[in-house]
Each structure stands twice: as C-alpha cells, then as structure tokens.
PDB file of C-alpha atoms and ligand atoms in Angstrom:
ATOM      1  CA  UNK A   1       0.000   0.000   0.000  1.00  0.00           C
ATOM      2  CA  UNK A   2       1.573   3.186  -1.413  1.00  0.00           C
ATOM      3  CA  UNK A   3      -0.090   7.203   0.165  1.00  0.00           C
ATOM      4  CA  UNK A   4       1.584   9.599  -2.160  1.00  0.00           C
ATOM      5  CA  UNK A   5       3.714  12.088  -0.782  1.00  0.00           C
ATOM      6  CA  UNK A   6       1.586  15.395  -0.104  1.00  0.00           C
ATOM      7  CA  UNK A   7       5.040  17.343  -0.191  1.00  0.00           C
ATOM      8  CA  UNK A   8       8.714  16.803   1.488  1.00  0.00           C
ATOM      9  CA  UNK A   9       8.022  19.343   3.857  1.00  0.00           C
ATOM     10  CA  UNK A  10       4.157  18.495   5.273  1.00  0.00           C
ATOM     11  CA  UNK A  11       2.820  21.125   6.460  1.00  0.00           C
ATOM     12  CA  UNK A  12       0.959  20.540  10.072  1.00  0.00           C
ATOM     13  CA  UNK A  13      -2.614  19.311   9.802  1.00  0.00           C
ATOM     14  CA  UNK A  14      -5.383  20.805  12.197  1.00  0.00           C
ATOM     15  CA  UNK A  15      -5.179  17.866  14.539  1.00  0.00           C
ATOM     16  CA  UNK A  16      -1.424  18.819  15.379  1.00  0.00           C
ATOM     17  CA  UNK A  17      -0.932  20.239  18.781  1.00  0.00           C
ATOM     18  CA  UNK A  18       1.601  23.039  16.799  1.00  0.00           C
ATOM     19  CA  UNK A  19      -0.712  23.547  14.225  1.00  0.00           C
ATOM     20  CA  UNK A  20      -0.329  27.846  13.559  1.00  0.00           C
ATOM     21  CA  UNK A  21       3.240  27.627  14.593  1.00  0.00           C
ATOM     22  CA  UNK A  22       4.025  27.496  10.955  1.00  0.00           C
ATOM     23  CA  UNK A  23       6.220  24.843  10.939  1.00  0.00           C
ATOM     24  CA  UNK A  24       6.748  21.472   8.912  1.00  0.00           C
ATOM     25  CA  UNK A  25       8.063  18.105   9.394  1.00  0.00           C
ATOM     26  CA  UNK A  26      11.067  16.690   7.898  1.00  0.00           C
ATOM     27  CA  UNK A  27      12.157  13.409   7.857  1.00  0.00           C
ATOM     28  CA  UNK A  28      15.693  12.683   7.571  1.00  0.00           C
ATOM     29  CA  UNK A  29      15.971   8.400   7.695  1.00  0.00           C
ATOM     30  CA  UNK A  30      13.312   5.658   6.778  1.00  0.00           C
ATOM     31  CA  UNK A  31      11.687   4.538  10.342  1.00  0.00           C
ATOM     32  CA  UNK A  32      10.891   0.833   9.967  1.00  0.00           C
ATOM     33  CA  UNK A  33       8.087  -0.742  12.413  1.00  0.00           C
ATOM     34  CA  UNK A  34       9.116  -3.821  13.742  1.00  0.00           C
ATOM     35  CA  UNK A  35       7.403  -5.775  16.099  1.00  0.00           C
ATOM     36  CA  UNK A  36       5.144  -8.852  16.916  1.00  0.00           C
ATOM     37  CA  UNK A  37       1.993  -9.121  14.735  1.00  0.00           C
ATOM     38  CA  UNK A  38      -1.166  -7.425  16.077  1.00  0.00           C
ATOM     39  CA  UNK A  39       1.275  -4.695  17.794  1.00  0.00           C
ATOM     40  CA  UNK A  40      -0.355  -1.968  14.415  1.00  0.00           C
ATOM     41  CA  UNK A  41       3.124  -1.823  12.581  1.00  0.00           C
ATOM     42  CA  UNK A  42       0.382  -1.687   9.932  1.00  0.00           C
ATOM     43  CA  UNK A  43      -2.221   0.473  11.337  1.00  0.00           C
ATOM     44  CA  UNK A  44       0.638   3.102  12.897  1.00  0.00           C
ATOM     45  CA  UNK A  45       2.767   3.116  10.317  1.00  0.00           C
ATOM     46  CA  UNK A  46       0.180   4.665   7.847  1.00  0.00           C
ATOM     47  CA  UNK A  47      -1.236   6.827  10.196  1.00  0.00           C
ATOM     48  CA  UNK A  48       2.541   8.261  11.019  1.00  0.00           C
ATOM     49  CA  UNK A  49       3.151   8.586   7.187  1.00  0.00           C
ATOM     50  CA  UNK A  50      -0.110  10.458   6.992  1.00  0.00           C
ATOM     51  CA  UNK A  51       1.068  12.555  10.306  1.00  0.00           C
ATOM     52  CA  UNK A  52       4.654  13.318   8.727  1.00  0.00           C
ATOM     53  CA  UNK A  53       3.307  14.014   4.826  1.00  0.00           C
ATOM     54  CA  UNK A  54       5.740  10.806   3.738  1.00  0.00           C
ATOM     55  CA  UNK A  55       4.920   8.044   1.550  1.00  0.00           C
ATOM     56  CA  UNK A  56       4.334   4.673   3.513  1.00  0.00           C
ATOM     57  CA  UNK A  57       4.996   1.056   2.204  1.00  0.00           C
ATOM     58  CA  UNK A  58       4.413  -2.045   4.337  1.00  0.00           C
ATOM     59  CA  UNK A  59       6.743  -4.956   2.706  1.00  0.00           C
ATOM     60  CA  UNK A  60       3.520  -7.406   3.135  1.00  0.00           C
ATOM     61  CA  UNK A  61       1.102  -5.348   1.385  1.00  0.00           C
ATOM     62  CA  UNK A  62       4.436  -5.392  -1.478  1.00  0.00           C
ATOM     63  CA  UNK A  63       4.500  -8.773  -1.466  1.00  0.00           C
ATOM     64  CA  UNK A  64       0.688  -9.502  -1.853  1.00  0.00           C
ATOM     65  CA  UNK A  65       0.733  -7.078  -4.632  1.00  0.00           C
ATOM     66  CA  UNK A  66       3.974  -8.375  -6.501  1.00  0.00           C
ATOM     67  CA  UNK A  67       2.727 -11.883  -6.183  1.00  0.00           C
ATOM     68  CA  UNK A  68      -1.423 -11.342  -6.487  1.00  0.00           C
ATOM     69  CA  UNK A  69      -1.834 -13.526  -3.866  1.00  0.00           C
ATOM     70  CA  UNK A  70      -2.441 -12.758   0.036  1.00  0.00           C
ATOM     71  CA  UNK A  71       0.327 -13.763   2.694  1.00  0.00           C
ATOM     72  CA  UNK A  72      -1.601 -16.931   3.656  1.00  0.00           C
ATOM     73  CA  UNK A  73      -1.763 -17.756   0.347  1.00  0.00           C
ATOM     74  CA  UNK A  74       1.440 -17.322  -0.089  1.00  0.00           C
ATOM     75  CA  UNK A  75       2.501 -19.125   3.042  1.00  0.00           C
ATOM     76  CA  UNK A  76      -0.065 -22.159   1.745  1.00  0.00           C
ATOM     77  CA  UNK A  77       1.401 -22.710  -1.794  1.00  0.00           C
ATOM     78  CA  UNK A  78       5.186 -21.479  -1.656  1.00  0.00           C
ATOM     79  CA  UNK A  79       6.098 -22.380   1.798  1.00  0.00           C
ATOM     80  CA  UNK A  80       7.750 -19.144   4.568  1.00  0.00           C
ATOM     81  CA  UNK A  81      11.253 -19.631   3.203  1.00  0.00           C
ATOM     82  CA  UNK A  82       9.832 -18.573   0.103  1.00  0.00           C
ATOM     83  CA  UNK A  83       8.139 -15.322   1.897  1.00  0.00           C
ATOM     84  CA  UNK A  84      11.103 -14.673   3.733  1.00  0.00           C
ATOM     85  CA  UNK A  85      13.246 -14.287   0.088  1.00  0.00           C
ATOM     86  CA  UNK A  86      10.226 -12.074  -1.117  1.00  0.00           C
ATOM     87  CA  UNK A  87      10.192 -10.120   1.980  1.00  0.00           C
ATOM     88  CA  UNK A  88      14.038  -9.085   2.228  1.00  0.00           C
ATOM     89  CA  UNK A  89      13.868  -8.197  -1.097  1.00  0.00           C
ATOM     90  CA  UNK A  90      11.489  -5.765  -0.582  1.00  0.00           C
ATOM     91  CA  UNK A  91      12.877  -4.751   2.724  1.00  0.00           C
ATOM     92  CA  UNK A  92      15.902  -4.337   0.948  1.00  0.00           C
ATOM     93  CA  UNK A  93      14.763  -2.379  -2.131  1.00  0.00           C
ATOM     94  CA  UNK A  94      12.346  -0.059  -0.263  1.00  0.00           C
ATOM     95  CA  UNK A  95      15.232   1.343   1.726  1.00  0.00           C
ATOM     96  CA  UNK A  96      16.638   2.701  -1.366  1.00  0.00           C
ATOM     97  CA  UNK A  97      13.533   5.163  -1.210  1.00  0.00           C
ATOM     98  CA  UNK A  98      13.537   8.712   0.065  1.00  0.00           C
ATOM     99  CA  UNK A  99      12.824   8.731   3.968  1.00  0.00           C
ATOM    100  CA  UNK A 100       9.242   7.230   4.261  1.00  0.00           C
ATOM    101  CA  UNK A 101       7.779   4.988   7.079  1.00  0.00           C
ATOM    102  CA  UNK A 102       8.193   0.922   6.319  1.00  0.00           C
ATOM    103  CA  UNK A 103       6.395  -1.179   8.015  1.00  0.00           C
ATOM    104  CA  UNK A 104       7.599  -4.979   8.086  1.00  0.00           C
ATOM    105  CA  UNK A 105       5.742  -8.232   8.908  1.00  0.00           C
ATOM    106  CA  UNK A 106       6.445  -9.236  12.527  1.00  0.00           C
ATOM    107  CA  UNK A 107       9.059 -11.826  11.639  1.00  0.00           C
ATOM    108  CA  UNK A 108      11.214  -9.536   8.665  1.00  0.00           C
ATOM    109  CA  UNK A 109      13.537  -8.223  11.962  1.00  0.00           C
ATOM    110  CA  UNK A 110      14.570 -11.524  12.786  1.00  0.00           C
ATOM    111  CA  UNK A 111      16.538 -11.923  10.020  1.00  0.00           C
ATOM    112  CA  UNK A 112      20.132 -10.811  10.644  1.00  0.00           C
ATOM    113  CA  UNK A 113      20.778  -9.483   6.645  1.00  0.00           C
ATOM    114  CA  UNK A 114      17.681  -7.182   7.494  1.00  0.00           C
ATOM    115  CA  UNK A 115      18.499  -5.866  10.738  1.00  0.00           C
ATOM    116  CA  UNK A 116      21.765  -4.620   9.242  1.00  0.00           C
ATOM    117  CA  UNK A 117      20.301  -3.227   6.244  1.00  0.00           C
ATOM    118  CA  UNK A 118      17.806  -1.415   8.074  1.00  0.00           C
ATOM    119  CA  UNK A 119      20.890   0.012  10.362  1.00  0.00           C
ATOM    120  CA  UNK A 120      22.530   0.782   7.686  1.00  0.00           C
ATOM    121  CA  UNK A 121      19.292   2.626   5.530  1.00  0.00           C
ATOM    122  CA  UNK A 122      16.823   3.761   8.619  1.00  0.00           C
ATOM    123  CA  UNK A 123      16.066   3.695  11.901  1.00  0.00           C
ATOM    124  CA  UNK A 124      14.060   0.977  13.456  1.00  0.00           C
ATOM    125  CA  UNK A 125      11.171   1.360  15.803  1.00  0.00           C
ATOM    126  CA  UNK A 126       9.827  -1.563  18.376  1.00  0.00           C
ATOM    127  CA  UNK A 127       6.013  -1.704  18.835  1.00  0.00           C
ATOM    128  CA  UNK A 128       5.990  -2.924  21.695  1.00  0.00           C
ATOM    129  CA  UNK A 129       2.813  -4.867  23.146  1.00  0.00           C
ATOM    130  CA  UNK A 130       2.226  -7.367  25.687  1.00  0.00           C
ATOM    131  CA  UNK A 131       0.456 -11.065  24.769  1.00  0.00           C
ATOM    132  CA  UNK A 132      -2.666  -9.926  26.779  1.00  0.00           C
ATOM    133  CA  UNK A 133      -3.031  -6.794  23.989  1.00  0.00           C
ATOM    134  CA  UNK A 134      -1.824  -8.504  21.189  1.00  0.00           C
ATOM    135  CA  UNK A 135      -4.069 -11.473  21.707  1.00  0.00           C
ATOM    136  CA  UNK A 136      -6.860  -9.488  21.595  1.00  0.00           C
ATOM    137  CA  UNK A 137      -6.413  -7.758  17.826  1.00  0.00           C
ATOM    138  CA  UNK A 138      -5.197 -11.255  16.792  1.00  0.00           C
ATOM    139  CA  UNK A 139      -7.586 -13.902  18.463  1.00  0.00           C
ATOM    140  CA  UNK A 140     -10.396 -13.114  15.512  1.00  0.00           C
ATOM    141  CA  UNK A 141      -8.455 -12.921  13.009  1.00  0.00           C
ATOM    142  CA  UNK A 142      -7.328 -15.741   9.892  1.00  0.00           C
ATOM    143  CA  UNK A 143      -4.347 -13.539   7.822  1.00  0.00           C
ATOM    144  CA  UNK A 144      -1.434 -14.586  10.187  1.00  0.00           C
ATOM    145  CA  UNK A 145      -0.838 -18.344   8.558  1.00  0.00           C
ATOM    146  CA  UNK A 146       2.152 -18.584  11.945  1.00  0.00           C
ATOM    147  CA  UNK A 147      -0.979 -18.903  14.180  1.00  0.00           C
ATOM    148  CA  UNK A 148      -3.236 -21.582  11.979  1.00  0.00           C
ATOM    149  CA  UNK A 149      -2.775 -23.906  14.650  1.00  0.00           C
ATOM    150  CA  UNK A 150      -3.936 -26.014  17.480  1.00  0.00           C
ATOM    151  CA  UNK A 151      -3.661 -23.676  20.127  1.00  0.00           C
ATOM    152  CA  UNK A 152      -2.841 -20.316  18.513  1.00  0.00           C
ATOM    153  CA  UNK A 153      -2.436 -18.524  21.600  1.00  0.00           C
ATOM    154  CA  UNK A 154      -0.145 -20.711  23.349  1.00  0.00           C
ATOM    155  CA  UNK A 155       1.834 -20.338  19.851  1.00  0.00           C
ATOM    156  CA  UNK A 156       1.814 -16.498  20.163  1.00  0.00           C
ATOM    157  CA  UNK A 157       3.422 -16.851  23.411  1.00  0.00           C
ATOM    158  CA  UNK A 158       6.016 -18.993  22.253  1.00  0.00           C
ATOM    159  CA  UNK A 159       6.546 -16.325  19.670  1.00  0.00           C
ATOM    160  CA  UNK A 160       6.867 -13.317  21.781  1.00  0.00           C
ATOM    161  CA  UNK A 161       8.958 -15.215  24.136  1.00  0.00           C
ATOM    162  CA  UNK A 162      11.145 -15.877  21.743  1.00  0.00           C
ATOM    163  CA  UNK A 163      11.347 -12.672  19.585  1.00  0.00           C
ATOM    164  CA  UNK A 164      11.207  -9.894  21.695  1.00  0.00           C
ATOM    165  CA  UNK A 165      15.135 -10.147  22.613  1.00  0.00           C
ATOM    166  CA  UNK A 166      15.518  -9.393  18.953  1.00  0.00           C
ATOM    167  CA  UNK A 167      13.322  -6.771  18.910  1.00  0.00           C
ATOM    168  CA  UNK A 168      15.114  -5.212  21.573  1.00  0.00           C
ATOM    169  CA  UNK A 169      17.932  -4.774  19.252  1.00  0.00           C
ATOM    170  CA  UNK A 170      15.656  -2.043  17.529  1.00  0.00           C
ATOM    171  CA  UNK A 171      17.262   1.479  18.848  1.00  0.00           C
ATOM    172  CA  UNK A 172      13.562   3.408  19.125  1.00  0.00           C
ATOM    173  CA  UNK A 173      10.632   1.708  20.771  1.00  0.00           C
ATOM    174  CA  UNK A 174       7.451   2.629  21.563  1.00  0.00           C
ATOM    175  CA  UNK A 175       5.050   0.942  24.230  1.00  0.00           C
ATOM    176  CA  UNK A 176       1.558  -0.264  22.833  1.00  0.00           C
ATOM    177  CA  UNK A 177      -1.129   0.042  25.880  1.00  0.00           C
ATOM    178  CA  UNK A 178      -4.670  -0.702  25.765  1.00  0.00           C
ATOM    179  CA  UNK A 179      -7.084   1.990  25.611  1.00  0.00           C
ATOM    180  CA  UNK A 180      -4.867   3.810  23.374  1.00  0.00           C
ATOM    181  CA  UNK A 181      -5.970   5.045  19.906  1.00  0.00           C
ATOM    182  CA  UNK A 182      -4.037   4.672  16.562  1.00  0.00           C
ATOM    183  CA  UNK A 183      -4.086   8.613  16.745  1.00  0.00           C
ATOM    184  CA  UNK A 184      -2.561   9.075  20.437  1.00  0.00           C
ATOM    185  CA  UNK A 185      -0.122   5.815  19.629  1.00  0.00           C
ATOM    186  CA  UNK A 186       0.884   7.870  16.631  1.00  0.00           C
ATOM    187  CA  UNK A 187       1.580  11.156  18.421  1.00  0.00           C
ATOM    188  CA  UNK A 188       3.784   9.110  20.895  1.00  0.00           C
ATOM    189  CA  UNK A 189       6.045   8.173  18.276  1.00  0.00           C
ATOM    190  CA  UNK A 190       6.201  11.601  16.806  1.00  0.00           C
ATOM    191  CA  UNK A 191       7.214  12.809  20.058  1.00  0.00           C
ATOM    192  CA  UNK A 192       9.841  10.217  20.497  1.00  0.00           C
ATOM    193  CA  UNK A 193      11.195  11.059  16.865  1.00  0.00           C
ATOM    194  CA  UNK A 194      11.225  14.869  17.858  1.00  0.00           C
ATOM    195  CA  UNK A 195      13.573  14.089  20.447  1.00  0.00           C
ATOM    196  CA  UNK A 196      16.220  12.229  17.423  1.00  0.00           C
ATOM    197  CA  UNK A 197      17.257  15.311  15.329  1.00  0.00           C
ATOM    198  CA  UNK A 198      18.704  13.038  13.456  1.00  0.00           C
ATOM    199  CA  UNK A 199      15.582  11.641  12.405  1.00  0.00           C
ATOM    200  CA  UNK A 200      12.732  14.003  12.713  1.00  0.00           C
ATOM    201  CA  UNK A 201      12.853  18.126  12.653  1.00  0.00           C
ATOM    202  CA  UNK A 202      10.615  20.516  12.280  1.00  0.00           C
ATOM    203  CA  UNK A 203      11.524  23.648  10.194  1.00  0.00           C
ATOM    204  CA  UNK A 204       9.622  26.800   9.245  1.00  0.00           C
ATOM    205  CA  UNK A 205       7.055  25.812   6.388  1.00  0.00           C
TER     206      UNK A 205
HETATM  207  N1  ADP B 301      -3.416   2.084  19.558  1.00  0.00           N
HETATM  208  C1  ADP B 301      -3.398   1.202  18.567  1.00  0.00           C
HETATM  209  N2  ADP B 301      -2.229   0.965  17.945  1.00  0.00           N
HETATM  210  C2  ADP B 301      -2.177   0.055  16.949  1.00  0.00           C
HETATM  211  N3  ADP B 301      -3.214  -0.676  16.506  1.00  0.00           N
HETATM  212  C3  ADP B 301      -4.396  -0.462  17.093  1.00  0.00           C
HETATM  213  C4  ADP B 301      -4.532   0.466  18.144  1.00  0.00           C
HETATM  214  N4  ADP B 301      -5.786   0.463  18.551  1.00  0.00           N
HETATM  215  C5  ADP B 301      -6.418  -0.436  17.783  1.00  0.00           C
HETATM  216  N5  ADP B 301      -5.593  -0.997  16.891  1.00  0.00           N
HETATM  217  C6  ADP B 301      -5.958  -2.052  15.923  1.00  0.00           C
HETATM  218  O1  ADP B 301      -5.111  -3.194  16.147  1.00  0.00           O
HETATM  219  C7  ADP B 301      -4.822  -3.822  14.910  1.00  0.00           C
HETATM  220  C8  ADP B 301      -3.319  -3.845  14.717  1.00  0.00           C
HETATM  221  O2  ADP B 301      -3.059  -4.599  13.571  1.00  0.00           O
HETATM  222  P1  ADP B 301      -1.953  -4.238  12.508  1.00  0.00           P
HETATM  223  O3  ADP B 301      -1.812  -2.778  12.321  1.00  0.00           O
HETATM  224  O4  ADP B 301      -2.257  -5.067  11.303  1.00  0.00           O
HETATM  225  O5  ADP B 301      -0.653  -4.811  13.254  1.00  0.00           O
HETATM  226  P2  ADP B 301       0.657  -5.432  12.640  1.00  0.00           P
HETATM  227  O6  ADP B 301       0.880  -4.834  11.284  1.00  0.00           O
HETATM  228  O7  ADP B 301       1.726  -5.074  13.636  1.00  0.00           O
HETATM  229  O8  ADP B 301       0.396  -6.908  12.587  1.00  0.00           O
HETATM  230  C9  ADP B 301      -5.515  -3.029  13.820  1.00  0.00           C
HETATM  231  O9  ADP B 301      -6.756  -3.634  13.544  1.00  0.00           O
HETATM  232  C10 ADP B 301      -5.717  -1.669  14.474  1.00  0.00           C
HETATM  233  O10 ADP B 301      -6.817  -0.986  13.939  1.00  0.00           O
HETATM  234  O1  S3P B 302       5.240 -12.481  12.564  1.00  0.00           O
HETATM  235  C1  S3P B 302       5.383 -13.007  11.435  1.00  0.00           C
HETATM  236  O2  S3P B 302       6.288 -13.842  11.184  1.00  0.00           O
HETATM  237  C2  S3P B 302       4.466 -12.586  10.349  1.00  0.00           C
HETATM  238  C3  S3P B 302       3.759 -11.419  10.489  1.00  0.00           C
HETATM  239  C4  S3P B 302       2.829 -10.913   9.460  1.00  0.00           C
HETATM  240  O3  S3P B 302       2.857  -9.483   9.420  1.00  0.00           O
HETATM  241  P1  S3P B 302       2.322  -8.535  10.611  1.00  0.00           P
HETATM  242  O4  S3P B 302       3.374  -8.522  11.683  1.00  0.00           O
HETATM  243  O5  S3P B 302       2.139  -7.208   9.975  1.00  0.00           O
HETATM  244  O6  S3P B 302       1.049  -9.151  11.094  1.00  0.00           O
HETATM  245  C5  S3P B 302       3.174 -11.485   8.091  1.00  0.00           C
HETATM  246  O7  S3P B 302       4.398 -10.946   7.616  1.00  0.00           O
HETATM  247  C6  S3P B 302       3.281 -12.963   8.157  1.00  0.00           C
HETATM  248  O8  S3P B 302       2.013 -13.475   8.546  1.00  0.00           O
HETATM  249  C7  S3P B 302       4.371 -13.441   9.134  1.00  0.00           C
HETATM  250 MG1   MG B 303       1.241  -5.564   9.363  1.00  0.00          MG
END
C-alpha cells in the first residue's frame, strides 16, 4: 500500500498540537516498524506517514501485490522460506527510497541481513505490546498463517517469548497500551522522533 507524498516538507494538519506555529516536518531516515503481529506496525505506520506528509509502504502489502496472492496464500502454496526471500527483497529495495515509514511483517527483523540493512538505511522502531493486547487484535483474526494452529495462543506466546530479545535490538521503541488510539499511539512516536534530530525536525514551512 503506497499514500503519495503530499510534499517533502508536510505542512501541520489541524489535529497537530503546533498547528499555527508554521512549521513542517522533515524526515531525515526511513523509520521501519518492527514488532510482533497485532502490535499496528500496519495500522501506525500509515497513520505516522499520513502525520509526517511521507509516503508509507508495508513490505507485506508489497508482497501480496507483486505476487497477487495474500500472505496466507502465499505461506499455503510457496512455503515461509519462500516469503522470507520475497520479503528481504522488498525490505531491501524499499530502503533505497527517500525517507518514508516501512512497516515490516512481525518476523522480517529476525533476520540478521535485514536488521543490518535497516541500520545501515533507517532507523528501526519496536512496537511494543504485551500477549494480553496482542491477543486481543489477533484472536479473531485468519491472515497470520504462523498462528493456523492447534492452540494459537499458546503459539503467540512462544513467539513473543522468543522474539522480543531481537526486537530489543531495535534502537527506538514505543510501548503499545490498551485503551490507546491509533491517533494518540501515533503522536507518541512523533514525540519520540522529535527528540532524534537526526531523524525528525521541524523547520519553518
Ligand atoms: N493504539 C493502537 N495501535 C495500533 N493498533 C491499534 C490500536 N488500537 C487499535 N488498533 C488495531 O489493532 C490492529 C493492529 O493490527 P496491525 O496494524 O495489522 O498490526 P501489525 O501490522 O503489527 O500486525 C488493527 O486492527 C488496528 O486498527
Ligand atoms: O510475525 C510473522 O512472522 C508474520 C507477520 C505478518 O505481518 P504482521 O506482523 O504485519 O502481522 C506477516 O508478515 C506474516 O504473517 C508473518
Ligand atoms: Mg502488518
């Protein structure tokens, strides 16, 4: 999924705390959402794009797209190894872009070739969220193929268990908490960006 650009510079919208300040974003690296599944690497990462006038990709919508089929499907017929090719490809080609907001699939950081090139290309940022949270954005849902089986929760435990000491190797992160909207979870991270010049500055529009 691909928002165009609205300009380099966005211009704050009237939902922005500085709105009439007359200042602008800028965005100065690629911010990459890592994280378990359910924590809204999705959901966040277009509504931060949206915030900070960039485009936004998320490698699985790319690979859904490239291949016309969804990720189950794709997990069904071609096996993960197979998604895991497709997916640092992406990864890997997406970072060429001007600064934008990627968002990965929940397993893209484990991958050591992807860690470094989103070190070397971005910045990236853990969603963090505890099983409890997680569970409940994940428990209805069919378009994670990892949890199509006997005892899906148990298997997102294992999961988180065993991921989130990778995911601590992100340098940014950003606690998920229930209660908390996609629009206040998004301002959090553009706080936390504010404080990484490096990263995120605002500049007269
Ligand atoms: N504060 C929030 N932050 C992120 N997602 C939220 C929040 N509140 C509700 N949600 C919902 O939780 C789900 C998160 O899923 P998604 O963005 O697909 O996560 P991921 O891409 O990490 O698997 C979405 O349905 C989203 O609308
Ligand atoms: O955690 C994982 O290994 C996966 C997470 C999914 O993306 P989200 O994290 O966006 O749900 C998707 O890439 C695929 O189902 C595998
Ligand atoms: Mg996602």
């Amino acid at each position: 999924m691909a928002f165009p650009a609205r300009s380099r510079h966005a211009v704050l919208s009237g939902d922005d705390k500085r709105d009439g300040a007359g200042l602008a974003y800028r965005l100065h690296k690629t911010i990459v959402l890592v994280g378990m599944m359910g924590a809204g690497k999705t959901a966040i990462g277009g509504a931060l794009a949206r915030r900070l006038g960039v485009d936004f990709r998320d490698s699985d919508h790319e690979i859904e797209r490239a291949a016309n089929m969804t990720v189950p499907e794709i997990f069904a017929r071609d096996g993960e190894p197979f998604f895991r090719e497709k997916e640092a490809r992406v990864i890997a080609r997406l970072l060429q872009a001007e600064p934008s907001i990627l968002s990965t699939g929940g397993g893209a950081f484990l991958a050591e070739a992807n860690r470094t090139a989103i070190a070397r290309h971005g910045a990236a940022l853990w969603l963090r969220a505890d099983l409890d949270l997680l569970w409940s954005r994940l428990r209805q849902k069919t378009t994670r193929p990892l949890l199509h089986t006997a005892n899906p929760r148990a298997t997102l435990a294992e999961l988180v268990t065993r991921r989130e000491p990778v995911y601590a190797l992100a340098q940014l992160s950003v606690a998920s908490a229930p209660g908390l909207s996609i629009d206040e979870m998004t301002s959090r991270v553009v706080d936390l960006l504010l404080t990484r010049p490096d990263l995120l500055t605002e500049e007269p529009a």
